[in-house]
mmCIF file of C-alpha atoms in Angstrom:
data_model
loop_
_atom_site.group_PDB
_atom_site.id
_atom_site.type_symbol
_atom_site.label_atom_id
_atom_site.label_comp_id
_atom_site.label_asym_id
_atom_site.label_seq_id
_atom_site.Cartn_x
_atom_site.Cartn_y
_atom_site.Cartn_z
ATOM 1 C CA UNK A 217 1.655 -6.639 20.790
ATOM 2 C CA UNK A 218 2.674 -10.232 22.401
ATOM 3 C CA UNK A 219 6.054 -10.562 23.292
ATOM 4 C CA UNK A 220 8.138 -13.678 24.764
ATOM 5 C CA UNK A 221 11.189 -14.047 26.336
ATOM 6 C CA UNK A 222 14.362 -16.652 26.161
ATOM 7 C CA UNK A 223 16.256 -16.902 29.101
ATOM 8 C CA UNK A 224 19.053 -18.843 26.950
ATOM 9 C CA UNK A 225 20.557 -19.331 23.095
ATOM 10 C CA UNK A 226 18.985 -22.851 23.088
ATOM 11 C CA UNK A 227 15.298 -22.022 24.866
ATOM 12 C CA UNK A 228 15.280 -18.887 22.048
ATOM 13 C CA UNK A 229 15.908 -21.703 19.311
ATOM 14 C CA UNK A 230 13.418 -24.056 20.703
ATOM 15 C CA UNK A 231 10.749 -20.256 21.108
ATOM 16 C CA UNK A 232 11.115 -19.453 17.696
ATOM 17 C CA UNK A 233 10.717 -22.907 16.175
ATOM 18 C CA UNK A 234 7.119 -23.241 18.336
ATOM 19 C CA UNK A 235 6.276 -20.391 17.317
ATOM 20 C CA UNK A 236 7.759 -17.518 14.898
ATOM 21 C CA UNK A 237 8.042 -14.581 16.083
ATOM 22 C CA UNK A 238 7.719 -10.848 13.800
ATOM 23 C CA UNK A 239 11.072 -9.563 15.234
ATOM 24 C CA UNK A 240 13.641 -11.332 17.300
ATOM 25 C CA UNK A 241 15.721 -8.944 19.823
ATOM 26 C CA UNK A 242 19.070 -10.947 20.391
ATOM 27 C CA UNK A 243 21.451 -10.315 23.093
ATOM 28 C CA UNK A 244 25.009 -11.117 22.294
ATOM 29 C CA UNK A 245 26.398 -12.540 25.813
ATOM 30 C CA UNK A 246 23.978 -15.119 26.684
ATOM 31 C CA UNK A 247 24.890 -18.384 29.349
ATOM 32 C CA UNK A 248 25.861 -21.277 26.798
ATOM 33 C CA UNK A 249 25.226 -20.318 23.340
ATOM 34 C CA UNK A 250 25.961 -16.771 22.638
ATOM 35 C CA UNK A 251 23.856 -14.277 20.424
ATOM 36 C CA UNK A 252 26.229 -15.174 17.045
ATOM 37 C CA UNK A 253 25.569 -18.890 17.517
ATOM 38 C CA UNK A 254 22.042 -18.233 18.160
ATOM 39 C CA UNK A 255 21.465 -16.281 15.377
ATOM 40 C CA UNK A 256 23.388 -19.226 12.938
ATOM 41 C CA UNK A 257 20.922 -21.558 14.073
ATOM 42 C CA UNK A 258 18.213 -19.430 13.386
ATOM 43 C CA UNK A 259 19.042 -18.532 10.298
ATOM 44 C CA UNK A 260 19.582 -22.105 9.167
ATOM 45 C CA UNK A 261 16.256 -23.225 10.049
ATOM 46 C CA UNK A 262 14.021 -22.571 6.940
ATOM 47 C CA UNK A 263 11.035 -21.869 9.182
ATOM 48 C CA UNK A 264 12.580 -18.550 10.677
ATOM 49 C CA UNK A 265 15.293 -17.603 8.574
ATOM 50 C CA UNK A 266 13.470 -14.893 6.870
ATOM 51 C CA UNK A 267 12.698 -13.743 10.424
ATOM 52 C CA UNK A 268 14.224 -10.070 10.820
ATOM 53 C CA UNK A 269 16.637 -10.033 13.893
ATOM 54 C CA UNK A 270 18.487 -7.097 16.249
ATOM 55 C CA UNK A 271 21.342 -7.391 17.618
ATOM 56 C CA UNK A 272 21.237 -5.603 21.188
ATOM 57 C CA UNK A 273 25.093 -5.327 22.870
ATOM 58 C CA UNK A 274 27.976 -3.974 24.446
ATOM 59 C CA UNK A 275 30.565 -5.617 22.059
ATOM 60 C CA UNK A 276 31.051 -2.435 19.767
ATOM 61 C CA UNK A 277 33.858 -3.363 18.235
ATOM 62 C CA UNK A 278 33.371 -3.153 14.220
ATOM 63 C CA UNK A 279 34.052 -6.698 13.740
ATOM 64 C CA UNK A 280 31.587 -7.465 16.309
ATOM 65 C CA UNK A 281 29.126 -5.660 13.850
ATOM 66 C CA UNK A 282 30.601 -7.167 11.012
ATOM 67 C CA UNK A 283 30.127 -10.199 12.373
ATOM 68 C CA UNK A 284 26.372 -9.859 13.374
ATOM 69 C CA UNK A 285 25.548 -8.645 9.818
ATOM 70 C CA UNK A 286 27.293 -11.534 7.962
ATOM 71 C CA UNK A 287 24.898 -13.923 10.179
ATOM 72 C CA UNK A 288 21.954 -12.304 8.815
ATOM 73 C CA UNK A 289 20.976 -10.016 11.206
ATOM 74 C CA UNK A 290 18.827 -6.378 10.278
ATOM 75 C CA UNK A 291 20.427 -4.046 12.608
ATOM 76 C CA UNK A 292 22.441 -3.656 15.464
ATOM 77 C CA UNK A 293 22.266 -1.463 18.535
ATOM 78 C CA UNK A 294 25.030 -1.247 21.334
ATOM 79 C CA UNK A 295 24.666 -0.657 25.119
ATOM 80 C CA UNK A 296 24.133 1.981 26.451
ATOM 81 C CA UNK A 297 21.203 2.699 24.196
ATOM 82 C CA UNK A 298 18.317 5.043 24.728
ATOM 83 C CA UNK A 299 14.535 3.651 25.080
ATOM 84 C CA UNK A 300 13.168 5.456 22.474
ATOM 85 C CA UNK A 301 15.639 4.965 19.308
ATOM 86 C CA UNK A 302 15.386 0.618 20.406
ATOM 87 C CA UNK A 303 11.584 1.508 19.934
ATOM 88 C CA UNK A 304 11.928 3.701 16.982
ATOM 89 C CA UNK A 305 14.247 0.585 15.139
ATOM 90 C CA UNK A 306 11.713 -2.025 16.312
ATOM 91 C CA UNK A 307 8.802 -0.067 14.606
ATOM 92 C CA UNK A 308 10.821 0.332 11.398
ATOM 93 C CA UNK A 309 11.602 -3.235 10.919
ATOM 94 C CA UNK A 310 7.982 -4.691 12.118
ATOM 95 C CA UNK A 311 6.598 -2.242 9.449
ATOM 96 C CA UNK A 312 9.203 -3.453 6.860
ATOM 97 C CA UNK A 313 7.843 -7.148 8.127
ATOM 98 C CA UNK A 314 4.662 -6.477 7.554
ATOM 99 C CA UNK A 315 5.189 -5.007 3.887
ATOM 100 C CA UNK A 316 7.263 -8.116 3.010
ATOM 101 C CA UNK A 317 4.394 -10.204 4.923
ATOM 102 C CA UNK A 318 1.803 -8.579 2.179
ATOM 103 C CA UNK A 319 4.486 -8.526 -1.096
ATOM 104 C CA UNK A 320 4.470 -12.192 0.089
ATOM 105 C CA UNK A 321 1.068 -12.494 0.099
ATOM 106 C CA UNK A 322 0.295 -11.135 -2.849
ATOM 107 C CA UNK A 323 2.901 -12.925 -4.930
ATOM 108 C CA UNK A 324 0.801 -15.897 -3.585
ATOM 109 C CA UNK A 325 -2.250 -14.952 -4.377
ATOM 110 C CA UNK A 326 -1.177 -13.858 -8.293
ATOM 111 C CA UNK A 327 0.670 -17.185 -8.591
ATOM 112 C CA UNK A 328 -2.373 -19.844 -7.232
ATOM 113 C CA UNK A 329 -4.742 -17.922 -9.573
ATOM 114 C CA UNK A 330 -2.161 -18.136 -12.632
ATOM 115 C CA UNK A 331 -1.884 -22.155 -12.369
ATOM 116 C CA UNK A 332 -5.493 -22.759 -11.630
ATOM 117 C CA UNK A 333 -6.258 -20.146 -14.638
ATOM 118 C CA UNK A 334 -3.367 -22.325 -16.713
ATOM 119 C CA UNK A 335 -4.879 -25.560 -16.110
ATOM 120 C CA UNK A 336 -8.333 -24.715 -16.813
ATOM 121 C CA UNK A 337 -7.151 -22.704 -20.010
ATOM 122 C CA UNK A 338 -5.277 -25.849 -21.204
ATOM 123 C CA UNK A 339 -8.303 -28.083 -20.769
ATOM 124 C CA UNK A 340 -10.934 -26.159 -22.345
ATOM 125 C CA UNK A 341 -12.047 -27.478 -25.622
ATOM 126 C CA UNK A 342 -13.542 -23.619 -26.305
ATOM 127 C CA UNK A 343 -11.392 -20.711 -27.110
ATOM 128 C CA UNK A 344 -10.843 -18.856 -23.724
ATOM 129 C CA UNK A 345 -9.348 -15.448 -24.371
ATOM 130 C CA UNK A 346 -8.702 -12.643 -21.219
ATOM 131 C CA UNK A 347 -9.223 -9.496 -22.211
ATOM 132 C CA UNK A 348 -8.314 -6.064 -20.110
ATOM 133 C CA UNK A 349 -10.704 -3.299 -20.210
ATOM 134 C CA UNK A 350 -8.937 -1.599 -22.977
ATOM 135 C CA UNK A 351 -9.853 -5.126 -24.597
ATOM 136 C CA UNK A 352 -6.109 -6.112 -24.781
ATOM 137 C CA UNK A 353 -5.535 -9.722 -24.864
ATOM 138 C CA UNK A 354 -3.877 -11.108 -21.861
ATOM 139 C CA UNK A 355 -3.726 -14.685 -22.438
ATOM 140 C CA UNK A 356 -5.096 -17.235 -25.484
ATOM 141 C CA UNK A 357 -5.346 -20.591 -24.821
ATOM 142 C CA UNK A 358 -4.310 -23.664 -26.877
ATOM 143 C CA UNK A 359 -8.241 -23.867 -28.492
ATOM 144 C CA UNK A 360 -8.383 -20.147 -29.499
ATOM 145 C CA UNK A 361 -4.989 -20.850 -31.616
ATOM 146 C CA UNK A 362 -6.527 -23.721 -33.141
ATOM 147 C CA UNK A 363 -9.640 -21.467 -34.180
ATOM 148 C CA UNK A 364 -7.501 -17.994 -34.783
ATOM 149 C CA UNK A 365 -4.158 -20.028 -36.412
ATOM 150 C CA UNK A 366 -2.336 -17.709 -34.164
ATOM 151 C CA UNK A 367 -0.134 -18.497 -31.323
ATOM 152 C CA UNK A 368 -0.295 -16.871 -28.345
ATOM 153 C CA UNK A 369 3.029 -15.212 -27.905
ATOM 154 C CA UNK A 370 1.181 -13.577 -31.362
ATOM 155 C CA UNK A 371 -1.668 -12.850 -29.507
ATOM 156 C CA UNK A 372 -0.578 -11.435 -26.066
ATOM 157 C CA UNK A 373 -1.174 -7.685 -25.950
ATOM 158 C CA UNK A 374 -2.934 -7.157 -29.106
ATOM 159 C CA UNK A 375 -6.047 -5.516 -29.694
ATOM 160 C CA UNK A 376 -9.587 -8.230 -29.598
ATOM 161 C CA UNK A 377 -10.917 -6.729 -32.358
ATOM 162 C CA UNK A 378 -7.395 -8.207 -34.682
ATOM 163 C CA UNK A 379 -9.322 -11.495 -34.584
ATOM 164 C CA UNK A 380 -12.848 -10.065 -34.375
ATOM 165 C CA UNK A 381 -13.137 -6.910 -35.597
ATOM 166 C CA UNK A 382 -16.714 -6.170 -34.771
ATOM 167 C CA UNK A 383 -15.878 -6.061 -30.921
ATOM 168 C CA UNK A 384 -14.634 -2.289 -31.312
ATOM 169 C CA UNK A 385 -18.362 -1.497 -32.800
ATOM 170 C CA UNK A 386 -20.719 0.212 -30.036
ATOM 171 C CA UNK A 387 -22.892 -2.988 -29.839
ATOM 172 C CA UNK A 388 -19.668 -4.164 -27.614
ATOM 173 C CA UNK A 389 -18.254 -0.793 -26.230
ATOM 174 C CA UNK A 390 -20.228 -0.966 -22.994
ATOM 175 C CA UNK A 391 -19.349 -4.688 -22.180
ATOM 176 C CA UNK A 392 -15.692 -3.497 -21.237
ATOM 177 C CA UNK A 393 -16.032 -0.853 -18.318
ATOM 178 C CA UNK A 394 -13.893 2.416 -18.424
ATOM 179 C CA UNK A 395 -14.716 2.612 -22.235
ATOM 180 C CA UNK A 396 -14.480 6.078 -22.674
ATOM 181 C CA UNK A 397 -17.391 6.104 -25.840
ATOM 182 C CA UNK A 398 -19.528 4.108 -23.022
ATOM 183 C CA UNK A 399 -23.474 4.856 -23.331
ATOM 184 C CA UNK A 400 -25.563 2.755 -22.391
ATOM 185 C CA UNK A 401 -24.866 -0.593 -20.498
ATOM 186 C CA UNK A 402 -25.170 -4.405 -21.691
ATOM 187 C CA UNK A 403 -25.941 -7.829 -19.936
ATOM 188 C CA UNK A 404 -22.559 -9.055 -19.740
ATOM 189 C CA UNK A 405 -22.694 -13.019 -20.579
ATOM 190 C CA UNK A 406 -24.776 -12.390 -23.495
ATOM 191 C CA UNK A 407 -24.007 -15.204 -26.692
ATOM 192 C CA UNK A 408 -23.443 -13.022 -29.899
ATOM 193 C CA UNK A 409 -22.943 -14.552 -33.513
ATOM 194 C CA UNK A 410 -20.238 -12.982 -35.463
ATOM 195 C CA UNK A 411 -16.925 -13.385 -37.920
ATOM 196 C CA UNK A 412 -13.453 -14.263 -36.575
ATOM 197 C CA UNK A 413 -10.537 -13.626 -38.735
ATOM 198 C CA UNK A 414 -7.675 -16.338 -39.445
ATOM 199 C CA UNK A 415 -4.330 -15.777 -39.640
ATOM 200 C CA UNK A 416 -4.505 -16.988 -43.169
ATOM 201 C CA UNK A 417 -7.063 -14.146 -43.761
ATOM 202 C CA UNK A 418 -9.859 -16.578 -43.875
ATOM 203 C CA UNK A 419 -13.572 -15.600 -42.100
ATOM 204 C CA UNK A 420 -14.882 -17.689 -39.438
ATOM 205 C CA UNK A 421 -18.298 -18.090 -38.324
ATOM 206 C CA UNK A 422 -18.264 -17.721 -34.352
ATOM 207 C CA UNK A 423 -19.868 -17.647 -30.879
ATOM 208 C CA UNK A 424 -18.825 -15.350 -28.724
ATOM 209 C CA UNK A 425 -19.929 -14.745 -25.000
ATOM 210 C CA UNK A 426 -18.038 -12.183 -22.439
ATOM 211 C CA UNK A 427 -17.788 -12.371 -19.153
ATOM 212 C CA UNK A 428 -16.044 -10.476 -16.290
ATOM 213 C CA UNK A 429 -14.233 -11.851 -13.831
ATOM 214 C CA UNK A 430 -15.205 -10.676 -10.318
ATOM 215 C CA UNK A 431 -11.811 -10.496 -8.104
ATOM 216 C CA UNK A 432 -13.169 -7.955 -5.669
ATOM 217 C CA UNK A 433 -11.905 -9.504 -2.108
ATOM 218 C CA UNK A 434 -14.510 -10.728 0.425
ATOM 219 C CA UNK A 435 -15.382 -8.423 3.201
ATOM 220 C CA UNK A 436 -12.822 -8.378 5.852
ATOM 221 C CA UNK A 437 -10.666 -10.733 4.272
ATOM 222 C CA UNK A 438 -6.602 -9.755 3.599
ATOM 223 C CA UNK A 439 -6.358 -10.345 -0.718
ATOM 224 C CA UNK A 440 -5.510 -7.926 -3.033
ATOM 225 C CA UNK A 441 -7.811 -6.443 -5.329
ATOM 226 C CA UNK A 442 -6.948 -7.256 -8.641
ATOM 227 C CA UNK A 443 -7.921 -4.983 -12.166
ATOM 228 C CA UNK A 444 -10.990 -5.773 -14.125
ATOM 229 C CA UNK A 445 -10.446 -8.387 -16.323
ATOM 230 C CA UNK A 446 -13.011 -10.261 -19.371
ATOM 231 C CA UNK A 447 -13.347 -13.705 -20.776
ATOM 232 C CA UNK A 448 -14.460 -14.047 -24.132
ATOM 233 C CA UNK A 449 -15.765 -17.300 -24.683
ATOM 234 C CA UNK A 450 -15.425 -18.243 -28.442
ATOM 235 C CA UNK A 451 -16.673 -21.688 -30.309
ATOM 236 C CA UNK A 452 -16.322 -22.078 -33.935
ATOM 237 C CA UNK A 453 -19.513 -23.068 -34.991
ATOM 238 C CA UNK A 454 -18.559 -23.568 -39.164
ATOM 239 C CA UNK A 455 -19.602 -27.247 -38.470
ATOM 240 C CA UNK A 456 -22.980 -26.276 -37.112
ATOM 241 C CA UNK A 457 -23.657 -24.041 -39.942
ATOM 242 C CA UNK A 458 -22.803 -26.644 -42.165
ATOM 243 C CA UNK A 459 -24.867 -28.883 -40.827
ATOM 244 C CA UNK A 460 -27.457 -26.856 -40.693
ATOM 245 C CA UNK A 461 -27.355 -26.089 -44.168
ATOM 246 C CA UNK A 462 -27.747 -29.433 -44.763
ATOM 247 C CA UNK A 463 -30.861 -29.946 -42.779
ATOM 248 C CA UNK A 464 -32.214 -26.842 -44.923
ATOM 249 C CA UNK A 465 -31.246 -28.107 -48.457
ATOM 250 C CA UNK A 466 -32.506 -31.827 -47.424
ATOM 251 C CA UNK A 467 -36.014 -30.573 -45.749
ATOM 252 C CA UNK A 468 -36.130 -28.177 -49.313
ATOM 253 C CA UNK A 469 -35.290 -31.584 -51.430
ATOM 254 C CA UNK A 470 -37.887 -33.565 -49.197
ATOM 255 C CA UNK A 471 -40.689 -30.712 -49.483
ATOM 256 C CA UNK A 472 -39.741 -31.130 -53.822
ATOM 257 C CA UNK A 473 -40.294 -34.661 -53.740
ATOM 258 C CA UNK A 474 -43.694 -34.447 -51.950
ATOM 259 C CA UNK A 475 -44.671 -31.687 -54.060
ATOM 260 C CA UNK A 476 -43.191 -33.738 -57.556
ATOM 261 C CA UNK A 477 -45.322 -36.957 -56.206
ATOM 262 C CA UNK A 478 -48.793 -34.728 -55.465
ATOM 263 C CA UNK A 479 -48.720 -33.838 -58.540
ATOM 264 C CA UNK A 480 -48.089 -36.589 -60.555
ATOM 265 C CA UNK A 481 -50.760 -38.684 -58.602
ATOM 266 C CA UNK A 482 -53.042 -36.078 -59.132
ATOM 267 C CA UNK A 483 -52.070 -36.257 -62.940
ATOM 268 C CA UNK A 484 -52.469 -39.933 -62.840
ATOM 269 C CA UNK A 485 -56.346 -39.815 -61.229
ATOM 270 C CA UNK A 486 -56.942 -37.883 -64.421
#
């Protein structure tokens, strides 16, 4: 536990903005600028106004307490006091600190990861569709509404297998850990070919790969571990099939031709 001391309302000011403390014990009568203005100044500085501060006095007046809490202070404890209850306050509020520290933290953490998730979503020209382990869709991006002819709002907590119904068979059960039915486990990452339904009820030939996310925090580092959570990966490949098709009927015209022109040149060397 470091702790500094202010011999003034102005050197406490200066302390604070150098460097923040966790709890700030504040002393009413001070030489110069008392406790009240101290605590204004501290408050109005965006660097330390969330900074929990105690008001330690003599003044025990109710508008003297009144007046502490209005500034923005957490508590307030009058002289005489007794060692142990300043100690028992100061442990309250550095534990409350240190829970709004992590809430803070974690708030962070969800909101960095939901714009870098965002942007990458927006930019993908595949469908990208997060899935929960129940296989609950989380989020659809702009491409998997242009494939699906859903929009996401649609989308957002429905079942996978609305679109692609062959994701509740047991081929898939395993991809999606704490499946119940689980029985044997799958490479995850694996590219299947399969039907999509539109929203206009039409079938669409797809690729699908699933992946998990890993957001297990490093060792020794302070993040939040987060719930399992899937990609599907999904490209419409109805343009590759077509053209594939193509190739096929054109090689099968190309192989009739040969075949039509052995023939007749082996009728003509008759």
């Amino acid at each position: 536990l470091n702790i500094s001391f202010a011999t003034s309302g102005e050197n406490a000011v200066k302390l604070v903005t150098l460097d923040p403390p966790d709890l700030i014990l504040l002393d009413v009568m001070m030489p110069g600028m008392d406790g009240f203005e101290t605590c204004q100044k501290i408050k109005k500085n965006a660097l330390s106004k969330h900074i929990p501060i105690i008001f330690i006095s003599a003044l025990n007046k109710a508008e003297d307490l009144l007046n502490g809490f209005s500034l923005g202070a957490v508590d307030y404890i009058t002289k005489p006091f007794q060692a142990e209850e300043v100690l028992a306050r100061v442990n309250t509020h550095l534990r409350t600190r240190k829970l709004l520290k992590e809430k803070d933290l974690l708030i962070n953490q969800v909101v960095n990861r939901d714009i870098h998730l965002s942007a990458l979503m927006e930019s993908m020209q595949e469908g990208l569709i997060m899935l929960d382990r129940h296989r609950v869709i989380r989020s659809f991006n702009p491409a998997a509404e242009k494939i699906f002819g859903y929009d996401s709002s649609e989308m957002i907590g429905k079942k996978f297998e609305c679109i692609i119904p062959s994701i509740g068979s047991e081929e898939f059960e395993n991809y999606f850990e704490g499946h119940p039915d689980a029985k044997r486990s799958h490479p995850k990452g694996k590219n299947f070919i399969l039907e999509g339904t539109h929203k206009k009820g039409l079938t669409i030939p797809l690729e699908l790969s699933i992946s998990q996310i890993d957001f297990s925090p490093k060792e020794g580092s302070q993040e939040f571990e987060f719930e399992n959570i899937f990609v599907g990966l999904v490209r419409d490949i109805s343009q590759r099939i077509e053209s594939e098709q193509k190739i096929i009927e054109a090689r099968e015209i190309a192989e009739k031709a040969n075949k039509a022109k052995s023939e007749f040149l082996a009728n003509m060397s008759h």
